[in-house]
Amino acid sequence: MISTLHRWLVSLGASLPAIAGAASPPVFYKDVLPILQNRCQECHRPGEIAPMPFLSYADTRPWAKAIREAVLTRKMPPWFADPQYGHFANDRSLSKQEIDTLQHWVDAGAQEGSAKDAPSARAWPPGWNIGTPDAVFEMPQAVQIPASGAIEYQYIILPTRFSEDKWVQQVEVRPTDAATVHHAVVYIREPGSQWLKGRPSGQAFPLPIAKSLTTSDILLVYTPGNSFDGWRPGMAKKIKAGSDLVLQMHYTAKGKPSADRTRIGMIFAKEQPKQAVLTLQMGNDRFVIPPGEANYRVPVSGTLPNEALLISLFPHMHLRGKAFEYLMAKPNSGFTTLLKVSNYDFNWQLNYRLAEPLLLPAGTRLACAGYFDNSANNPRNPDPGAEVRFGEQSWEEMMIGFFDVAVDAGIDKTTFFQRGR
């Protein structure tokens, strides 16, 4: 009996260090900082969109409880794709293990740990997320933003003065006052285009919605959470010699006068790409959302005139946007879901980049559906009693499904839409 008890105590004593080690709570430098570097610092660092940095323990500790709440509710990092549909190269979602680590760190007192266990600081490009641009285009003068009131979309023409065709591998849009920029669209206006003909370059001007329509390709759509983009080697955006960039700026007043002078940075492809990237879109502007309606569906669909390689999906709605989905039906087949965003967030409008491009044969049917919550249960709803139609301002609505495709480098947007080419 004594011998048995002795062996049991010796065994227990030997296991105690392992038990204690397994029970050690996570600490900042060893366990938490690597997650912040990989998942959060893209936005949570000086000069970027997040309101606070997460580079050090001193930066992060005051926000520990807020971090716990944000990751448990899946509000942060911002990622809204339903994991049942599709795989995406820019998936920001945390794994269960990462969420557990952050939760346990906070629950155990958010301890610092030893700085000796910290990983090397992540080297972020200074000034630009894409690195040092080969070319930068900037508004010649700042746009003045009033403290209150509705602000019409502002258009600014920026001549590129390119004497030869340029292929853009990466592009970034950087407002100087990001808090006031709801979105910015950078169009490529090719030589000979009649769109905005006669308008002065470098000066911001409003434009009636009927005159804003264009077939020009889009270089980038900037929104909170989507400030830069790039394409794999062999794919790039083409800017023809003599083209202009046209900035469409949607500003929102923030309670005090401000000014913005947005810049566009580009990195050019090192060699002639095999494929050109085109930004296409499907939208519905003929809807009426009834007052109080909590789940109003607005659909749109279309057929691809020619073969293309699908590379990304970008849904766009306004304050009543609730959910969005993309579906695809190849010729002689039924629909499959490409992307389902069940919790659309007006403040984080993301571009979902496919992990692997998807070949779409000519005749493929694409469909989108946006779902809108015009009820009092929607905390962002400006007026649950209003009948809502299409419009540019945030209290109106939009339903647009952007998507990027890659085609042969010799094909431009006009050529792509020639059926039976």
CSV table of C-alpha atoms in Angstrom, one decimal:
chain,number,residue,atom,x,y,z
A,1,MET,CA,0.0,0.0,0.0
A,2,ILE,CA,2.8,2.4,0.9
A,3,SER,CA,4.8,1.4,-2.1
A,4,THR,CA,1.8,2.0,-4.4
A,5,LEU,CA,1.1,5.4,-2.8
A,6,HIS,CA,4.7,6.3,-3.2
A,7,ARG,CA,4.7,5.4,-6.9
A,8,TRP,CA,1.5,7.4,-7.4
A,9,LEU,CA,3.0,10.5,-5.7
A,10,VAL,CA,6.2,10.3,-7.7
A,11,SER,CA,4.2,10.0,-10.9
A,12,LEU,CA,2.0,13.0,-9.9
A,13,GLY,CA,5.0,15.0,-9.0
A,14,ALA,CA,6.6,14.3,-12.4
A,15,SER,CA,3.5,15.4,-14.2
A,16,LEU,CA,2.9,18.6,-12.4
A,17,PRO,CA,5.4,20.7,-14.4
A,18,ALA,CA,3.7,19.5,-17.7
A,19,ILE,CA,0.3,20.4,-16.3
A,20,ALA,CA,1.5,23.7,-15.1
A,21,GLY,CA,3.1,24.4,-18.4
A,22,ALA,CA,-0.1,23.5,-20.3
A,23,ALA,CA,-2.1,25.8,-18.1
A,24,SER,CA,0.2,28.8,-18.5
A,25,PRO,CA,-2.0,31.6,-19.9
A,26,PRO,CA,-1.0,33.3,-23.2
A,27,VAL,CA,1.2,36.4,-22.9
A,28,PHE,CA,1.6,39.3,-25.3
A,29,TYR,CA,5.0,39.0,-26.8
A,30,LYS,CA,5.1,35.2,-27.3
A,31,ASP,CA,1.5,34.5,-28.2
A,32,VAL,CA,-0.5,37.6,-29.1
A,33,LEU,CA,2.0,39.8,-31.0
A,34,PRO,CA,2.4,37.2,-33.9
A,35,ILE,CA,-1.4,37.2,-34.4
A,36,LEU,CA,-1.5,41.0,-34.5
A,37,GLN,CA,1.4,41.1,-37.0
A,38,ASN,CA,-0.3,38.7,-39.3
A,39,ARG,CA,-3.9,39.7,-39.0
A,40,CYS,CA,-4.2,43.3,-37.6
A,41,GLN,CA,-1.2,45.5,-38.2
A,42,GLU,CA,-2.1,46.0,-41.9
A,43,CYS,CA,-4.6,48.6,-40.6
A,44,HIS,CA,-3.6,49.0,-37.0
A,45,ARG,CA,-0.4,51.0,-37.5
A,46,PRO,CA,0.4,54.7,-37.8
A,47,GLY,CA,-0.9,56.3,-41.0
A,48,GLU,CA,-3.4,53.6,-41.7
A,49,ILE,CA,-7.2,53.5,-41.4
A,50,ALA,CA,-7.5,52.0,-37.9
A,51,PRO,CA,-7.8,54.6,-35.1
A,52,MET,CA,-5.2,53.0,-32.9
A,53,PRO,CA,-1.9,51.0,-33.5
A,54,PHE,CA,-1.2,47.5,-32.2
A,55,LEU,CA,2.6,47.5,-32.6
A,56,SER,CA,3.6,47.2,-28.9
A,57,TYR,CA,2.2,46.0,-25.6
A,58,ALA,CA,1.8,49.6,-24.5
A,59,ASP,CA,-0.3,50.3,-27.6
A,60,THR,CA,-2.4,47.2,-27.3
A,61,ARG,CA,-3.0,46.7,-23.5
A,62,PRO,CA,-5.7,49.5,-23.2
A,63,TRP,CA,-7.7,47.9,-25.9
A,64,ALA,CA,-7.6,44.3,-24.6
A,65,LYS,CA,-11.3,43.9,-23.7
A,66,ALA,CA,-12.3,45.6,-26.9
A,67,ILE,CA,-10.1,43.2,-28.9
A,68,ARG,CA,-11.7,40.2,-27.1
A,69,GLU,CA,-15.2,41.4,-27.9
A,70,ALA,CA,-14.3,42.2,-31.5
A,71,VAL,CA,-12.8,38.8,-32.3
A,72,LEU,CA,-15.5,36.8,-30.4
A,73,THR,CA,-18.3,38.6,-32.4
A,74,ARG,CA,-16.2,38.3,-35.6
A,75,LYS,CA,-16.3,42.1,-36.2
A,76,MET,CA,-12.5,42.1,-36.5
A,77,PRO,CA,-10.6,41.5,-38.5
A,78,PRO,CA,-13.2,42.6,-41.1
A,79,TRP,CA,-14.1,39.6,-43.2
A,80,PHE,CA,-17.7,38.7,-44.2
A,81,ALA,CA,-17.5,35.8,-46.6
A,82,ASP,CA,-19.5,32.7,-45.6
A,83,PRO,CA,-16.8,30.0,-45.3
A,84,GLN,CA,-19.2,27.5,-47.0
A,85,TYR,CA,-18.7,29.1,-50.4
A,86,GLY,CA,-15.4,29.7,-52.1
A,87,HIS,CA,-11.9,30.2,-51.0
A,88,PHE,CA,-10.2,33.6,-51.1
A,89,ALA,CA,-6.6,34.6,-51.2
A,90,ASN,CA,-7.1,37.7,-48.9
A,91,ASP,CA,-9.2,35.9,-46.3
A,92,ARG,CA,-8.6,37.9,-43.1
A,93,SER,CA,-10.6,35.7,-40.8
A,94,LEU,CA,-9.1,34.3,-37.6
A,95,SER,CA,-8.7,30.6,-36.9
A,96,LYS,CA,-10.4,29.1,-33.8
A,97,GLN,CA,-7.0,28.8,-32.2
A,98,GLU,CA,-6.2,32.5,-32.8
A,99,ILE,CA,-9.5,33.5,-31.3
A,100,ASP,CA,-9.0,31.2,-28.3
A,101,THR,CA,-5.5,32.7,-27.7
A,102,LEU,CA,-6.7,36.3,-27.8
A,103,GLN,CA,-9.7,35.4,-25.5
A,104,HIS,CA,-7.6,33.5,-23.0
A,105,TRP,CA,-5.0,36.3,-23.0
A,106,VAL,CA,-7.6,38.9,-22.0
A,107,ASP,CA,-9.4,36.6,-19.5
A,108,ALA,CA,-6.1,35.9,-17.8
A,109,GLY,CA,-5.3,39.6,-17.3
A,110,ALA,CA,-3.6,40.5,-20.6
A,111,GLN,CA,-0.1,39.8,-19.3
A,112,GLU,CA,3.0,41.2,-21.1
A,113,GLY,CA,5.4,38.3,-20.9
A,114,SER,CA,9.1,38.7,-21.8
A,115,ALA,CA,10.1,40.9,-24.6
A,116,LYS,CA,12.8,38.3,-25.4
A,117,ASP,CA,10.1,36.1,-26.8
A,118,ALA,CA,8.8,38.7,-29.3
A,119,PRO,CA,9.0,38.0,-33.0
A,120,SER,CA,11.0,40.4,-35.2
A,121,ALA,CA,9.0,43.5,-36.0
A,122,ARG,CA,7.2,43.2,-39.3
A,123,ALA,CA,8.7,45.5,-41.9
A,124,TRP,CA,5.8,47.5,-43.4
A,125,PRO,CA,6.5,49.6,-46.5
A,126,PRO,CA,6.8,53.2,-45.6
A,127,GLY,CA,4.1,55.5,-46.9
A,128,TRP,CA,2.5,53.1,-49.3
A,129,ASN,CA,1.2,49.5,-48.8
A,130,ILE,CA,2.4,48.5,-52.3
A,131,GLY,CA,5.9,49.8,-51.8
A,132,THR,CA,7.6,52.7,-53.5
A,133,PRO,CA,5.4,53.6,-56.5
A,134,ASP,CA,6.8,54.0,-60.1
A,135,ALA,CA,4.3,56.8,-60.6
A,136,VAL,CA,2.2,59.0,-58.4
A,137,PHE,CA,-0.8,61.1,-59.4
A,138,GLU,CA,-2.1,63.7,-57.0
A,139,MET,CA,-5.0,66.2,-57.0
A,140,PRO,CA,-3.4,69.5,-57.9
A,141,GLN,CA,-5.4,71.2,-55.2
A,142,ALA,CA,-7.3,69.9,-52.1
A,143,VAL,CA,-11.1,69.5,-52.2
A,144,GLN,CA,-12.7,71.5,-49.4
A,145,ILE,CA,-15.2,69.5,-47.4
A,146,PRO,CA,-17.9,71.4,-45.4
A,147,ALA,CA,-18.7,70.5,-41.8
A,148,SER,CA,-22.3,69.4,-42.6
A,149,GLY,CA,-24.8,68.8,-45.4
A,150,ALA,CA,-24.9,66.6,-48.5
A,151,ILE,CA,-21.9,66.7,-50.8
A,152,GLU,CA,-22.3,65.9,-54.5
A,153,TYR,CA,-19.9,63.5,-56.0
A,154,GLN,CA,-16.7,65.3,-57.1
A,155,TYR,CA,-14.9,64.5,-60.3
A,156,ILE,CA,-11.2,65.3,-60.9
A,157,ILE,CA,-9.4,64.7,-64.3
A,158,LEU,CA,-5.7,63.8,-63.9
A,159,PRO,CA,-3.8,63.5,-67.2
A,160,THR,CA,-1.2,60.7,-67.2
A,161,ARG,CA,0.8,62.1,-70.1
A,162,PHE,CA,2.0,58.6,-70.8
A,163,SER,CA,3.7,58.5,-74.2
A,164,GLU,CA,3.5,54.7,-74.3
A,165,ASP,CA,1.1,52.1,-73.0
A,166,LYS,CA,1.7,51.2,-69.3
A,167,TRP,CA,0.8,48.0,-67.5
A,168,VAL,CA,-0.1,48.4,-63.9
A,169,GLN,CA,0.8,45.5,-61.6
A,170,GLN,CA,-0.2,47.2,-58.3
A,171,VAL,CA,-2.2,50.3,-57.5
A,172,GLU,CA,-3.1,52.2,-54.3
A,173,VAL,CA,-5.3,55.1,-53.5
A,174,ARG,CA,-4.4,57.2,-50.4
A,175,PRO,CA,-6.7,60.1,-49.3
A,176,THR,CA,-5.2,62.7,-47.0
A,177,ASP,CA,-8.4,62.7,-45.0
A,178,ALA,CA,-9.7,59.1,-45.2
A,179,ALA,CA,-12.4,59.8,-42.6
A,180,THR,CA,-14.3,61.9,-45.1
A,181,VAL,CA,-14.0,59.5,-48.1
A,182,HIS,CA,-16.9,57.1,-48.4
A,183,HIS,CA,-15.4,55.8,-51.7
A,184,ALA,CA,-13.2,56.8,-54.6
A,185,VAL,CA,-13.4,55.3,-58.1
A,186,VAL,CA,-10.4,55.7,-60.4
A,187,TYR,CA,-11.5,55.4,-64.0
A,188,ILE,CA,-9.2,55.1,-67.0
A,189,ARG,CA,-10.4,57.5,-69.7
A,190,GLU,CA,-8.8,56.5,-73.0
A,191,PRO,CA,-7.8,58.9,-75.8
A,192,GLY,CA,-10.7,59.9,-77.9
A,193,SER,CA,-13.3,59.3,-75.2
A,194,GLN,CA,-16.2,61.7,-75.3
A,195,TRP,CA,-16.9,61.3,-71.6
A,196,LEU,CA,-16.4,64.6,-69.8
A,197,LYS,CA,-15.1,66.2,-73.0
A,198,GLY,CA,-14.4,69.9,-72.4
A,199,ARG,CA,-14.2,69.6,-68.7
A,200,PRO,CA,-11.1,71.2,-67.1
A,201,SER,CA,-8.3,69.0,-65.8
A,202,GLY,CA,-7.2,69.2,-62.2
A,203,GLN,CA,-10.3,70.9,-60.8
A,204,ALA,CA,-13.0,69.2,-58.8
A,205,PHE,CA,-16.5,69.5,-60.3
A,206,PRO,CA,-19.9,67.9,-59.5
A,207,LEU,CA,-21.7,65.9,-62.2
A,208,PRO,CA,-25.4,65.0,-62.6
A,209,ILE,CA,-25.8,61.2,-62.3
A,210,ALA,CA,-27.1,61.0,-65.8
A,211,LYS,CA,-23.8,62.4,-67.1
A,212,SER,CA,-21.6,60.3,-64.9
A,213,LEU,CA,-22.3,57.0,-66.8
A,214,THR,CA,-19.2,55.7,-68.6
A,215,THR,CA,-17.9,52.6,-70.3
A,216,SER,CA,-14.4,53.4,-69.2
A,217,ASP,CA,-12.5,50.7,-67.3
A,218,ILE,CA,-11.9,51.0,-63.6
A,219,LEU,CA,-8.3,51.0,-62.2
A,220,LEU,CA,-9.4,50.7,-58.6
A,221,VAL,CA,-12.4,51.1,-56.3
A,222,TYR,CA,-11.3,52.6,-53.0
A,223,THR,CA,-13.4,51.9,-49.9
A,224,PRO,CA,-12.6,51.5,-46.2
A,225,GLY,CA,-10.8,48.2,-46.1
A,226,ASN,CA,-9.9,48.2,-49.8
A,227,SER,CA,-7.3,50.8,-50.5
A,228,PHE,CA,-4.9,48.9,-52.8
A,229,ASP,CA,-4.9,46.0,-55.2
A,230,GLY,CA,-2.5,44.0,-57.3
A,231,TRP,CA,-2.5,41.1,-59.7
A,232,ARG,CA,-0.3,38.0,-60.0
A,233,PRO,CA,2.6,38.0,-62.4
A,234,GLY,CA,1.4,37.8,-66.0
A,235,MET,CA,-1.8,39.8,-65.2
A,236,ALA,CA,-2.0,43.6,-65.1
A,237,LYS,CA,-4.3,46.6,-65.8
A,238,LYS,CA,-3.6,48.5,-69.1
A,239,ILE,CA,-3.4,52.3,-69.3
A,240,LYS,CA,-3.1,53.3,-73.0
A,241,ALA,CA,-0.8,56.1,-74.0
A,242,GLY,CA,-2.4,59.5,-73.7
A,243,SER,CA,-5.1,58.3,-71.2
A,244,ASP,CA,-6.4,60.3,-68.3
A,245,LEU,CA,-7.3,59.1,-64.9
A,246,VAL,CA,-10.7,60.3,-63.6
A,247,LEU,CA,-11.3,60.3,-59.9
A,248,GLN,CA,-14.9,60.0,-58.7
A,249,MET,CA,-14.9,61.1,-55.0
A,250,HIS,CA,-17.8,60.5,-52.6
A,251,TYR,CA,-17.2,62.7,-49.5
A,252,THR,CA,-19.2,62.7,-46.3
A,253,ALA,CA,-19.3,65.6,-43.9
A,254,LYS,CA,-17.9,64.8,-40.4
A,255,GLY,CA,-19.0,67.8,-38.3
A,256,LYS,CA,-16.0,70.1,-39.0
A,257,PRO,CA,-14.5,71.6,-42.1
A,258,SER,CA,-11.8,69.5,-43.7
A,259,ALA,CA,-9.9,69.1,-46.9
A,260,ASP,CA,-8.6,66.1,-48.9
A,261,ARG,CA,-5.9,65.8,-51.6
A,262,THR,CA,-6.0,62.1,-52.7
A,263,ARG,CA,-3.0,60.5,-54.4
A,264,ILE,CA,-2.8,57.4,-56.6
A,265,GLY,CA,0.3,55.3,-56.7
A,266,MET,CA,1.2,52.7,-59.3
A,267,ILE,CA,3.8,50.0,-59.7
A,268,PHE,CA,4.3,48.9,-63.3
A,269,ALA,CA,4.7,45.3,-64.6
A,270,LYS,CA,8.3,44.4,-65.2
A,271,GLU,CA,7.5,42.7,-68.5
A,272,GLN,CA,4.6,42.5,-71.0
A,273,PRO,CA,1.8,40.5,-69.3
A,274,LYS,CA,-0.1,37.8,-71.0
A,275,GLN,CA,-3.4,38.8,-69.6
A,276,ALA,CA,-5.3,42.1,-69.2
A,277,VAL,CA,-7.4,42.7,-66.1
A,278,LEU,CA,-10.9,44.2,-66.7
A,279,THR,CA,-13.3,45.4,-64.1
A,280,LEU,CA,-16.9,44.6,-65.0
A,281,GLN,CA,-20.1,45.2,-63.1
A,282,MET,CA,-23.7,44.3,-62.9
A,283,GLY,CA,-26.2,46.6,-61.2
A,284,ASN,CA,-29.9,47.2,-60.6
A,285,ASP,CA,-31.1,50.8,-60.4
A,286,ARG,CA,-34.8,50.1,-60.7
A,287,PHE,CA,-35.9,49.1,-57.3
A,288,VAL,CA,-38.2,50.5,-54.6
A,289,ILE,CA,-37.5,49.3,-51.0
A,290,PRO,CA,-40.8,49.5,-49.0
A,291,PRO,CA,-40.7,51.3,-45.6
A,292,GLY,CA,-40.0,48.9,-42.7
A,293,GLU,CA,-39.0,46.0,-45.0
A,294,ALA,CA,-36.3,43.9,-43.2
A,295,ASN,CA,-35.1,41.6,-46.1
A,296,TYR,CA,-35.8,43.2,-49.5
A,297,ARG,CA,-34.2,41.3,-52.3
A,298,VAL,CA,-32.8,43.1,-55.4
A,299,PRO,CA,-31.5,40.8,-58.2
A,300,VAL,CA,-29.6,41.3,-61.4
A,301,SER,CA,-28.0,38.8,-63.9
A,302,GLY,CA,-26.2,38.8,-67.2
A,303,THR,CA,-24.3,36.5,-69.6
A,304,LEU,CA,-20.6,36.8,-70.4
A,305,PRO,CA,-20.2,37.4,-74.1
A,306,ASN,CA,-16.7,35.8,-74.2
A,307,GLU,CA,-14.5,33.5,-72.2
A,308,ALA,CA,-12.8,35.1,-69.2
A,309,LEU,CA,-10.9,34.1,-66.0
A,310,LEU,CA,-12.7,35.3,-62.9
A,311,ILE,CA,-10.3,36.7,-60.3
A,312,SER,CA,-12.3,38.8,-57.7
A,313,LEU,CA,-15.7,39.9,-56.5
A,314,PHE,CA,-16.7,43.2,-54.9
A,315,PRO,CA,-20.2,43.9,-53.7
A,316,HIS,CA,-21.4,47.5,-53.2
A,317,MET,CA,-24.5,48.7,-51.3
A,318,HIS,CA,-25.2,51.6,-48.9
A,319,LEU,CA,-26.5,51.9,-45.3
A,320,ARG,CA,-29.4,49.5,-45.7
A,321,GLY,CA,-27.3,46.8,-47.2
A,322,LYS,CA,-27.7,43.6,-45.3
A,323,ALA,CA,-26.4,40.7,-47.4
A,324,PHE,CA,-25.0,40.0,-50.9
A,325,GLU,CA,-24.4,36.9,-53.0
A,326,TYR,CA,-22.8,36.1,-56.4
A,327,LEU,CA,-23.9,33.0,-58.3
A,328,MET,CA,-22.7,31.4,-61.5
A,329,ALA,CA,-24.2,29.0,-64.1
A,330,LYS,CA,-22.0,27.7,-66.8
A,331,PRO,CA,-23.6,26.8,-70.1
A,332,ASN,CA,-26.0,23.7,-69.6
A,333,SER,CA,-25.5,23.7,-65.8
A,334,GLY,CA,-27.3,25.0,-62.8
A,335,PHE,CA,-26.3,27.8,-60.5
A,336,THR,CA,-23.6,27.5,-57.9
A,337,THR,CA,-22.7,30.1,-55.2
A,338,LEU,CA,-19.4,31.9,-55.7
A,339,LEU,CA,-19.7,34.2,-52.7
A,340,LYS,CA,-22.2,34.8,-49.9
A,341,VAL,CA,-21.8,37.8,-47.6
A,342,SER,CA,-24.4,37.3,-44.9
A,343,ASN,CA,-23.4,40.3,-42.8
A,344,TYR,CA,-22.6,43.1,-45.2
A,345,ASP,CA,-20.9,46.1,-43.4
A,346,PHE,CA,-21.2,49.5,-45.1
A,347,ASN,CA,-18.1,50.6,-43.2
A,348,TRP,CA,-15.9,47.7,-44.5
A,349,GLN,CA,-16.5,47.2,-48.2
A,350,LEU,CA,-14.1,44.4,-49.3
A,351,ASN,CA,-12.9,43.0,-52.5
A,352,TYR,CA,-12.9,39.1,-52.3
A,353,ARG,CA,-10.0,37.7,-54.4
A,354,LEU,CA,-10.4,34.1,-55.4
A,355,ALA,CA,-7.6,31.8,-54.2
A,356,GLU,CA,-7.6,30.3,-57.6
A,357,PRO,CA,-8.9,32.1,-60.7
A,358,LEU,CA,-12.0,30.4,-62.2
A,359,LEU,CA,-12.4,29.9,-65.9
A,360,LEU,CA,-15.8,31.2,-67.2
A,361,PRO,CA,-16.7,30.0,-70.7
A,362,ALA,CA,-18.6,32.3,-73.1
A,363,GLY,CA,-22.2,32.1,-72.3
A,364,THR,CA,-21.7,31.7,-68.5
A,365,ARG,CA,-24.5,33.4,-66.6
A,366,LEU,CA,-23.6,35.4,-63.6
A,367,ALA,CA,-26.2,36.5,-61.0
A,368,CYS,CA,-26.1,38.8,-58.0
A,369,ALA,CA,-28.6,39.6,-55.3
A,370,GLY,CA,-28.5,42.3,-52.7
A,371,TYR,CA,-30.6,42.2,-49.6
A,372,PHE,CA,-31.7,45.4,-47.8
A,373,ASP,CA,-32.9,46.0,-44.3
A,374,ASN,CA,-35.1,49.1,-44.2
A,375,SER,CA,-36.5,48.3,-40.8
A,376,ALA,CA,-36.1,50.0,-37.5
A,377,ASN,CA,-33.9,47.1,-36.4
A,378,ASN,CA,-31.1,48.3,-38.7
A,379,PRO,CA,-29.1,50.7,-36.5
A,380,ARG,CA,-27.6,52.4,-39.6
A,381,ASN,CA,-31.0,53.0,-41.2
A,382,PRO,CA,-31.4,56.8,-41.8
A,383,ASP,CA,-35.2,56.6,-42.0
A,384,PRO,CA,-37.2,53.3,-41.6
A,385,GLY,CA,-40.3,55.1,-42.8
A,386,ALA,CA,-38.8,56.1,-46.1
A,387,GLU,CA,-39.4,54.4,-49.5
A,388,VAL,CA,-35.9,53.9,-50.8
A,389,ARG,CA,-34.7,54.1,-54.4
A,390,PHE,CA,-31.4,54.1,-56.3
A,391,GLY,CA,-29.2,57.2,-55.7
A,392,GLU,CA,-25.7,58.3,-55.1
A,393,GLN,CA,-26.0,59.5,-51.5
A,394,SER,CA,-25.7,57.1,-48.6
A,395,TRP,CA,-29.3,57.5,-47.4
A,396,GLU,CA,-30.3,56.3,-50.9
A,397,GLU,CA,-29.3,52.9,-52.1
A,398,MET,CA,-27.1,51.2,-54.7
A,399,MET,CA,-26.9,47.5,-55.7
A,400,ILE,CA,-23.7,46.8,-57.8
A,401,GLY,CA,-21.7,43.7,-58.1
A,402,PHE,CA,-18.2,44.5,-59.4
A,403,PHE,CA,-16.0,41.7,-60.6
A,404,ASP,CA,-12.5,41.5,-62.1
A,405,VAL,CA,-11.7,39.2,-65.0
A,406,ALA,CA,-8.5,38.4,-66.9
A,407,VAL,CA,-8.5,38.1,-70.7
A,408,ASP,CA,-5.9,38.0,-73.4
A,409,ALA,CA,-3.7,41.0,-73.3
A,410,GLY,CA,-4.8,42.1,-76.7
A,411,ILE,CA,-8.4,42.5,-75.7
A,412,ASP,CA,-9.8,45.7,-74.3
A,413,LYS,CA,-13.2,46.3,-72.7
A,414,THR,CA,-14.9,47.3,-75.9
A,415,THR,CA,-13.6,44.2,-77.7
A,416,PHE,CA,-14.6,41.9,-74.9
A,417,PHE,CA,-18.3,42.8,-75.3
A,418,GLN,CA,-18.3,42.0,-79.0
A,419,ARG,CA,-20.3,38.7,-78.9
A,420,GLY,CA,-19.1,35.9,-81.0
A,421,ARG,CA,-15.7,37.5,-81.4
